[in-house]
Structures are given as C-alpha cells and as structure tokens.
C-alpha cells in the first residue's frame, strides 16, 4: 500500500538555525497537510496546501514557517529561525480528494529537537 | 481550545472483551468524525469514520456510534485483540473548505492477553 514518507526521522538543531522537514506524499494525492504534536499534547493542524498554494493555516503557522512543493513529489516544511518551543513531532499528511471516503494518510513523523 | 475531548487517557481490557473508547466534541460545525490509531514511532493510521447524517458505521471488529444531540461518539472494538494495543485518537472536521482535522488528546488502549 502506498505510504507517506518523511525524512529525517529525527532532527536535532541549535536554536536559531533553519530546519527543513521533508515529506513525499502519496503520488496521486492532491491535498497536503502538516501537523505537529508537542510531547504530551494533542496533534495540532499547522497548514494545508493545494494547487501549489497554502489553502489554510493555523495561528501557530506564523512568519517563521513556510511550505513548498519544489517538484512533483516533495512537500517541505521550513522553520526559518527555530525556537525551543518548536520541539515536537511533525507529521505530514496527504489526501487524494475531499470526499468522505478519502481520509488523510499520515507519515511516521519527524521528531524535531531544538537545543 | 478543546473542541474534541477524550476524557480517558488510558483503558485496559482483557483480550476477547469489548473495548469502548469515548469522545466528546463542542464544535457544531463538525460533520465528519474519524478514529485514528497510532503505534509508538509511527504516524496516525486511519481506522474508521462516520458522517453526521449517520449514527453508526461498522467495519469488521470496529464500530463507531455517533450521538449528535449529545455531541458524543464512541468506538467499539469487539473482540479486542492484543494487536489493538495503541493510542486511539478521535478526530473531526467540517466538510467545507480544506477539511483540516481537529484531534482529541488520545486514549491509550492496552489489551491484556
């Protein structure tokens, strides 16, 4: 079964550094999402992306965050200047369409640790 | 902002018995509800969903019940198996827009052999 793949599985970065988290969505999917889960908290929506532009974003997704689909397969989340509170699991998800029988499929996540 | 709430952080059930996981929501705009299952070091895996126009959806051992007036849903697993041990997330979205999913905090289910 096709999968959403995320790399790296664990990223350790110094505070203030830029970090790029990478995702390869399922190949024929059209809608892409990033979520994050801070340790001990719930999974929170960050941003959705469709037709090469952001379709919706949460208040967490401030100017430090950006997303890009640089080619036909990758979907990236960039954090420009990382803060300690950015430490979390980041999950990428993709979806074929918006039908009720087309749920979001999640990758296994990238654990981001900011030192 | 707890629009989706799972009040039981953990649940232990004997193998072969029924597991019942509960979820409450507050946002009346939600019209689709989902359950995801998550193993350690993996992402959430879609399990089952239900539309707000239904009150029950069944898929094998998994049944989701929706009580719209009470804003409550539950996931029944019967019979429970040790492989069902995982964290279960209740989630919901509104079918308009790009359907961002709002998650609950999760319930850790342990099925004891």
Coordinates of C-alpha atoms in Angstrom, one line a residue:
Chain A
X1 CA 0.0 0.0 0.0
X2 CA 1.4 3.5 -0.9
X3 CA 2.7 5.4 2.0
X4 CA 3.6 9.0 3.0
X5 CA 7.3 9.1 3.8
X6 CA 9.1 11.6 6.0
X7 CA 12.7 12.4 6.4
X8 CA 14.7 12.6 8.6
X9 CA 13.1 10.6 11.4
X10 CA 14.9 12.7 13.9
X11 CA 16.4 16.1 13.5
X12 CA 18.5 17.9 16.2
X13 CA 19.1 21.6 15.6
X14 CA 20.5 24.5 17.5
X15 CA 18.1 27.3 18.5
X16 CA 18.0 30.0 15.8
X17 CA 19.0 27.7 13.0
X18 CA 16.9 27.0 10.0
X19 CA 15.4 23.5 9.5
X20 CA 13.7 21.8 6.6
X21 CA 11.5 18.8 7.1
X22 CA 10.8 16.7 4.1
X23 CA 7.8 14.7 3.0
X24 CA 7.0 12.6 0.0
X25 CA 3.2 12.4 -0.2
X26 CA 1.3 9.5 -1.9
X27 CA 1.9 10.1 -5.6
X28 CA -1.6 10.8 -6.9
X29 CA -2.7 12.8 -3.9
X30 CA -3.6 16.4 -4.3
X31 CA -4.1 17.8 -0.8
X32 CA -1.2 18.1 1.6
X33 CA -1.0 19.0 5.3
X34 CA 1.4 19.5 8.1
X35 CA 0.5 18.8 11.7
X36 CA 2.6 18.8 14.9
X37 CA 2.4 17.1 18.3
X38 CA 4.3 18.6 21.2
X39 CA 5.2 15.9 23.8
X40 CA 2.2 15.1 25.9
X41 CA -0.2 17.3 23.9
X42 CA -2.6 16.6 21.0
X43 CA -1.9 16.6 17.3
X44 CA -2.4 20.2 16.0
X45 CA -3.1 21.4 12.5
X46 CA -0.4 23.7 11.0
X47 CA -1.2 24.2 7.3
X48 CA -2.9 22.8 4.3
X49 CA -1.7 23.1 0.7
X50 CA -3.4 22.6 -2.6
X51 CA -2.7 23.6 -6.1
X52 CA 0.7 25.0 -5.2
X53 CA -0.5 27.4 -2.6
X54 CA -1.5 27.5 1.1
X55 CA -5.2 26.9 1.4
X56 CA -5.5 27.3 5.2
X57 CA -3.1 27.8 8.1
X58 CA -3.4 27.9 11.9
X59 CA -2.2 30.7 14.2
X60 CA 0.8 28.5 15.0
X61 CA 1.9 28.9 11.4
X62 CA 3.5 32.3 11.7
X63 CA 6.1 34.0 9.5
X64 CA 8.8 31.7 10.7
X65 CA 7.1 28.8 8.9
X66 CA 6.9 28.2 5.2
X67 CA 5.9 25.3 3.0
X68 CA 6.9 24.4 -0.5
X69 CA 6.3 21.8 -3.2
X70 CA 9.5 22.3 -5.1
X71 CA 8.9 19.4 -7.6
X72 CA 6.2 16.9 -8.3
X73 CA 7.0 14.7 -5.4
X74 CA 8.3 16.5 -2.4
X75 CA 6.5 18.7 0.1
X76 CA 8.6 20.6 2.6
X77 CA 8.1 22.5 5.8
X78 CA 10.8 25.1 6.6
X79 CA 11.2 26.8 10.0
X80 CA 13.4 29.8 9.5
X81 CA 14.8 30.5 12.9
X82 CA 13.9 27.7 15.3
X83 CA 12.9 28.2 18.9
X84 CA 12.9 25.8 21.9
X85 CA 9.1 25.6 21.7
X86 CA 9.3 24.3 18.1
X87 CA 10.5 20.9 19.6
X88 CA 7.8 18.4 18.6
X89 CA 6.8 15.6 16.3
X90 CA 5.9 16.9 12.9
X91 CA 3.5 14.9 10.8
X92 CA 2.9 15.3 7.1
X93 CA -0.4 14.0 5.6
X94 CA -1.8 13.8 2.1
X95 CA -5.2 13.1 0.7
X96 CA -6.5 12.2 -2.8
X97 CA -9.5 14.4 -2.6
X98 CA -12.1 15.9 -0.3
X99 CA -14.6 13.0 -0.4
X100 CA -15.7 11.4 2.7
X101 CA -14.1 8.1 1.7
X102 CA -10.8 9.8 1.2
X103 CA -9.2 10.3 4.6
X104 CA -5.8 11.9 5.2
X105 CA -2.9 9.5 5.3
X106 CA -0.1 10.3 7.7
X107 CA 3.6 9.8 7.6
X108 CA 5.5 8.4 10.6
X109 CA 6.7 11.9 11.5
X110 CA 9.9 13.8 12.1
X111 CA 11.0 14.3 15.7
X112 CA 12.5 17.8 15.9
X113 CA 14.6 18.6 18.9
X114 CA 15.8 22.2 19.4
X115 CA 18.8 22.6 21.7
Chain B
X1 CA -9.2 25.1 22.8
X2 CA -10.6 21.6 23.3
X3 CA -13.1 21.2 20.5
X4 CA -12.5 17.4 20.6
X5 CA -12.1 15.8 24.0
X6 CA -11.2 12.3 25.1
X7 CA -11.5 12.2 28.8
X8 CA -10.0 8.8 29.4
X9 CA -6.2 8.9 28.9
X10 CA -6.0 5.1 29.2
X11 CA -8.1 2.0 29.1
X12 CA -7.2 -1.7 29.9
X13 CA -9.3 -4.5 28.5
X14 CA -9.0 -8.3 28.5
X15 CA -8.4 -10.0 25.2
X16 CA -11.7 -11.1 23.7
X17 CA -13.8 -8.5 25.5
X18 CA -15.2 -5.2 24.2
X19 CA -13.2 -2.0 24.2
X20 CA -15.2 1.2 24.3
X21 CA -13.4 4.5 23.6
X22 CA -15.3 7.7 24.1
X23 CA -15.1 11.1 22.6
X24 CA -17.0 14.4 23.0
X25 CA -16.9 17.4 20.8
X26 CA -18.1 21.0 21.1
X27 CA -18.0 22.5 17.6
X28 CA -21.4 22.2 15.9
X29 CA -19.7 22.8 12.5
X30 CA -18.1 19.3 12.6
X31 CA -19.9 17.0 10.3
X32 CA -17.3 14.2 9.8
X33 CA -15.7 12.2 12.6
X34 CA -12.8 9.8 12.4
X35 CA -10.8 7.5 14.6
X36 CA -7.1 7.1 14.1
X37 CA -4.9 4.5 15.7
X38 CA -1.2 5.3 16.5
X39 CA 1.6 2.9 17.4
X40 CA 4.8 4.4 19.0
X41 CA 7.2 5.8 16.5
X42 CA 4.6 5.7 13.7
X43 CA 2.1 8.2 12.4
X44 CA -1.7 8.1 12.9
X45 CA -3.4 5.4 10.8
X46 CA -7.0 5.9 9.7
X47 CA -9.3 3.4 11.2
X48 CA -13.0 4.3 10.6
X49 CA -15.1 7.4 10.0
X50 CA -18.7 8.5 10.3
X51 CA -20.7 11.2 8.7
X52 CA -23.0 13.3 10.9
X53 CA -26.0 12.1 8.9
X54 CA -25.5 8.6 10.3
X55 CA -25.5 7.3 13.8
X56 CA -23.5 4.1 13.2
X57 CA -20.8 2.8 11.0
X58 CA -19.3 -0.7 11.1
X59 CA -16.1 -2.1 9.7
X60 CA -15.3 -5.6 10.8
X61 CA -14.5 -5.6 14.5
X62 CA -14.7 -1.8 14.7
X63 CA -18.0 0.2 15.1
X64 CA -18.3 3.9 15.6
X65 CA -21.5 5.3 17.1
X66 CA -22.5 9.0 16.9
X67 CA -25.0 10.7 19.2
X68 CA -25.3 14.1 17.5
X69 CA -27.6 15.6 20.1
X70 CA -25.1 14.8 22.9
X71 CA -22.1 15.7 20.7
X72 CA -20.7 12.3 21.6
X73 CA -19.1 9.5 19.7
X74 CA -17.7 6.2 20.7
X75 CA -15.5 3.5 19.1
X76 CA -16.3 -0.2 19.9
X77 CA -13.8 -2.9 19.3
X78 CA -15.1 -6.4 19.6
X79 CA -13.5 -8.8 20.2
X80 CA -10.4 -6.9 21.4
X81 CA -7.0 -8.3 20.4
X82 CA -3.5 -7.7 21.8
X83 CA -2.5 -6.1 18.5
X84 CA -5.2 -3.4 19.1
X85 CA -3.0 -2.0 21.9
X86 CA -2.2 1.5 20.7
X87 CA -3.2 5.1 21.2
X88 CA -6.6 5.9 19.6
X89 CA -7.3 9.5 18.5
X90 CA -10.8 10.8 17.9
X91 CA -10.8 13.5 15.3
X92 CA -13.3 15.7 13.5
X93 CA -13.6 18.1 10.6
X94 CA -16.1 20.3 8.8
X95 CA -16.7 19.3 5.2
X96 CA -16.4 22.8 3.9
X97 CA -13.0 24.2 3.0
X98 CA -9.9 22.1 3.0
X99 CA -11.0 20.0 5.9
X100 CA -8.3 20.4 8.5
X101 CA -8.6 17.7 11.1
X102 CA -9.0 18.6 14.8
X103 CA -7.7 15.8 17.1
X104 CA -8.5 14.8 20.6
X105 CA -5.7 14.1 23.1
X106 CA -5.9 10.3 22.6
X107 CA -6.7 7.2 24.7
X108 CA -4.1 4.6 25.2
X109 CA -5.7 1.2 24.9
X110 CA -4.0 -1.8 26.4
X111 CA -5.4 -5.2 25.6
X112 CA -4.3 -7.8 28.1
X113 CA -3.8 -11.4 26.7

